[in-house]
PDB file of C-alpha atoms in Angstrom:
ATOM      1  CA  MET W   1       3.361  11.086  24.214  1.00 87.00           C
ATOM      2  CA  LYS W   2       4.654  11.811  20.731  1.00 89.00           C
ATOM      3  CA  SER W   3       6.791   8.678  20.693  1.00 91.00           C
ATOM      4  CA  ILE W   4       3.796   6.523  21.655  1.00 95.00           C
ATOM      5  CA  ILE W   5       1.773   7.875  18.734  1.00 95.00           C
ATOM      6  CA  VAL W   6       4.691   7.342  16.336  1.00 95.00           C
ATOM      7  CA  ASP W   7       5.169   3.794  17.620  1.00 95.00           C
ATOM      8  CA  MET W   8       1.451   3.080  17.166  1.00 96.00           C
ATOM      9  CA  LEU W   9       1.520   4.403  13.592  1.00 96.00           C
ATOM     10  CA  LEU W  10       4.547   2.274  12.783  1.00 95.00           C
ATOM     11  CA  ALA W  11       2.807  -0.744  14.311  1.00 96.00           C
ATOM     12  CA  ILE W  12      -0.242  -0.043  12.116  1.00 96.00           C
ATOM     13  CA  ALA W  13       2.037   0.121   9.073  1.00 95.00           C
ATOM     14  CA  LEU W  14       3.634  -3.190  10.005  1.00 96.00           C
ATOM     15  CA  LEU W  15       0.245  -4.776  10.672  1.00 96.00           C
ATOM     16  CA  SER W  16      -1.077  -3.640   7.295  1.00 95.00           C
ATOM     17  CA  VAL W  17       1.949  -5.152   5.554  1.00 95.00           C
ATOM     18  CA  TRP W  18       1.488  -8.489   7.332  1.00 96.00           C
ATOM     19  CA  LEU W  19      -2.250  -8.448   6.646  1.00 95.00           C
ATOM     20  CA  GLY W  20      -1.600  -7.730   2.975  1.00 92.00           C
ATOM     21  CA  CYS W  21       0.929 -10.576   2.802  1.00 94.00           C
ATOM     22  CA  ALA W  22      -1.511 -12.983   4.433  1.00 94.00           C
ATOM     23  CA  GLY W  23      -4.217 -11.963   1.982  1.00 92.00           C
ATOM     24  CA  PHE W  24      -1.835 -12.325  -0.940  1.00 91.00           C
ATOM     25  CA  VAL W  25      -0.964 -15.876   0.088  1.00 93.00           C
ATOM     26  CA  ARG W  26      -4.554 -16.835   0.833  1.00 93.00           C
ATOM     27  CA  LEU W  27      -6.272 -15.482  -2.294  1.00 90.00           C
ATOM     28  CA  THR W  28      -6.178 -17.642  -5.410  1.00 87.00           C
ATOM     29  CA  ASN W  29      -7.138 -15.202  -8.160  1.00 84.00           C
ATOM     30  CA  ALA W  30      -4.461 -12.855  -9.519  1.00 81.00           C
ATOM     31  CA  LEU W  31      -6.916  -9.968  -9.739  1.00 82.00           C
ATOM     32  CA  ASP W  32      -7.804 -10.391  -6.073  1.00 83.00           C
ATOM     33  CA  ARG W  33      -4.121 -10.411  -5.157  1.00 86.00           C
ATOM     34  CA  LEU W  34      -3.719  -6.991  -6.739  1.00 84.00           C
ATOM     35  CA  HIS W  35      -6.078  -5.618  -4.082  1.00 86.00           C
ATOM     36  CA  CYS W  36      -3.679  -6.800  -1.396  1.00 88.00           C
ATOM     37  CA  ILE W  37      -0.832  -4.899  -3.016  1.00 87.00           C
ATOM     38  CA  ALA W  38      -2.907  -1.725  -3.156  1.00 88.00           C
ATOM     39  CA  PHE W  39      -3.916  -2.206   0.484  1.00 89.00           C
ATOM     40  CA  VAL W  40      -0.267  -2.404   1.549  1.00 91.00           C
ATOM     41  CA  ASN W  41       0.640   0.683  -0.493  1.00 90.00           C
ATOM     42  CA  VAL W  42      -2.129   2.776   1.028  1.00 91.00           C
ATOM     43  CA  GLY W  43      -2.156   1.433   4.587  1.00 92.00           C
ATOM     44  CA  ALA W  44       1.565   1.345   5.215  1.00 94.00           C
ATOM     45  CA  GLY W  45       2.289   4.466   3.188  1.00 93.00           C
ATOM     46  CA  ILE W  46      -0.163   6.707   5.000  1.00 95.00           C
ATOM     47  CA  SER W  47       0.833   5.379   8.421  1.00 96.00           C
ATOM     48  CA  LEU W  48       4.522   5.835   7.705  1.00 95.00           C
ATOM     49  CA  THR W  49       4.013   9.345   6.348  1.00 95.00           C
ATOM     50  CA  LEU W  50       1.973  10.372   9.382  1.00 95.00           C
ATOM     51  CA  ALA W  51       4.626   8.930  11.693  1.00 96.00           C
ATOM     52  CA  VAL W  52       7.352  10.957   9.981  1.00 96.00           C
ATOM     53  CA  LEU W  53       5.235  14.121  10.046  1.00 95.00           C
ATOM     54  CA  ILE W  54       4.528  13.731  13.759  1.00 95.00           C
ATOM     55  CA  GLN W  55       8.137  12.869  14.620  1.00 94.00           C
ATOM     56  CA  ASP W  56       9.897  15.544  12.553  1.00 92.00           C
ATOM     57  CA  GLY W  57       7.278  18.188  11.911  1.00 91.00           C
ATOM     58  CA  LEU W  58       7.394  19.992   8.590  1.00 93.00           C
ATOM     59  CA  THR W  59      10.958  19.313   7.451  1.00 94.00           C
ATOM     60  CA  SER W  60      12.545  18.289   4.187  1.00 93.00           C
ATOM     61  CA  ARG W  61      12.445  14.636   5.227  1.00 93.00           C
ATOM     62  CA  SER W  62       8.708  14.736   5.921  1.00 93.00           C
ATOM     63  CA  CYS W  63       8.066  16.548   2.634  1.00 94.00           C
ATOM     64  CA  LYS W  64      10.085  13.922   0.777  1.00 95.00           C
ATOM     65  CA  THR W  65       8.153  11.149   2.525  1.00 94.00           C
ATOM     66  CA  ALA W  66       4.827  12.765   1.604  1.00 94.00           C
ATOM     67  CA  ALA W  67       5.978  13.208  -1.996  1.00 95.00           C
ATOM     68  CA  LEU W  68       7.062   9.568  -2.095  1.00 94.00           C
ATOM     69  CA  LEU W  69       3.631   8.525  -0.802  1.00 94.00           C
ATOM     70  CA  VAL W  70       1.847  10.511  -3.507  1.00 94.00           C
ATOM     71  CA  LEU W  71       4.177   9.136  -6.176  1.00 94.00           C
ATOM     72  CA  THR W  72       3.699   5.574  -4.915  1.00 91.00           C
ATOM     73  CA  LEU W  73      -0.074   5.931  -4.939  1.00 91.00           C
ATOM     74  CA  LEU W  74      -0.149   7.394  -8.457  1.00 90.00           C
ATOM     75  CA  VAL W  75       2.340   4.998 -10.004  1.00 90.00           C
ATOM     76  CA  GLY W  76       0.896   2.074  -8.053  1.00 86.00           C
ATOM     77  CA  ALA W  77      -2.596   2.809  -9.327  1.00 85.00           C
ATOM     78  CA  ALA W  78      -1.434   3.075 -12.933  1.00 87.00           C
ATOM     79  CA  THR W  79       0.657  -0.082 -12.700  1.00 87.00           C
ATOM     80  CA  THR W  80      -2.138  -2.023 -11.020  1.00 85.00           C
ATOM     81  CA  HIS W  81      -4.568  -0.935 -13.708  1.00 84.00           C
ATOM     82  CA  ALA W  82      -2.188  -2.033 -16.472  1.00 88.00           C
ATOM     83  CA  VAL W  83      -1.518  -5.412 -14.850  1.00 86.00           C
ATOM     84  CA  ALA W  84      -5.217  -6.019 -14.217  1.00 84.00           C
ATOM     85  CA  ARG W  85      -6.065  -5.169 -17.808  1.00 85.00           C
ATOM     86  CA  ALA W  86      -3.364  -7.529 -19.077  1.00 87.00           C
ATOM     87  CA  LEU W  87      -4.605 -10.333 -16.817  1.00 82.00           C
ATOM     88  CA  TYR W  88      -8.171  -9.746 -17.927  1.00 83.00           C
ATOM     89  CA  LEU W  89      -7.218  -9.883 -21.599  1.00 85.00           C
ATOM     90  CA  ARG W  90      -5.034 -12.955 -21.080  1.00 82.00           C
ATOM     91  CA  ASP W  91      -7.777 -14.901 -19.333  1.00 76.00           C
ATOM     92  CA  GLY W  92     -10.379 -13.958 -21.933  1.00 69.00           C
ATOM     93  CA  GLU W  93     -13.646 -12.154 -21.647  1.00 60.00           C
ATOM     94  CA  ASP W  94     -15.788 -15.119 -20.636  1.00 53.00           C
ATOM     95  CA  ARG W  95     -16.476 -13.852 -17.135  1.00 51.00           C
TER      96      ARG W  95
END
């Protein structure tokens, strides 16, 4: 039963990555594309972390994966904000 849940979580992570890639290709605005990157970070990161926690339990590998998720979310949010601000200033404030 545990392996089925882990496989489903990994499939959700893979699906979120493919969905984010499809959105990135389809959207035309650079600011909209940043949402796809954030979606992949959150969707795949949480699914992968849950899969590792269910598979291994509370081990050093699962703690490292959870720490990597938190770091990715924090750094990803700061980087996305900086890129969005730079794009906004580059395109002008005529919106």
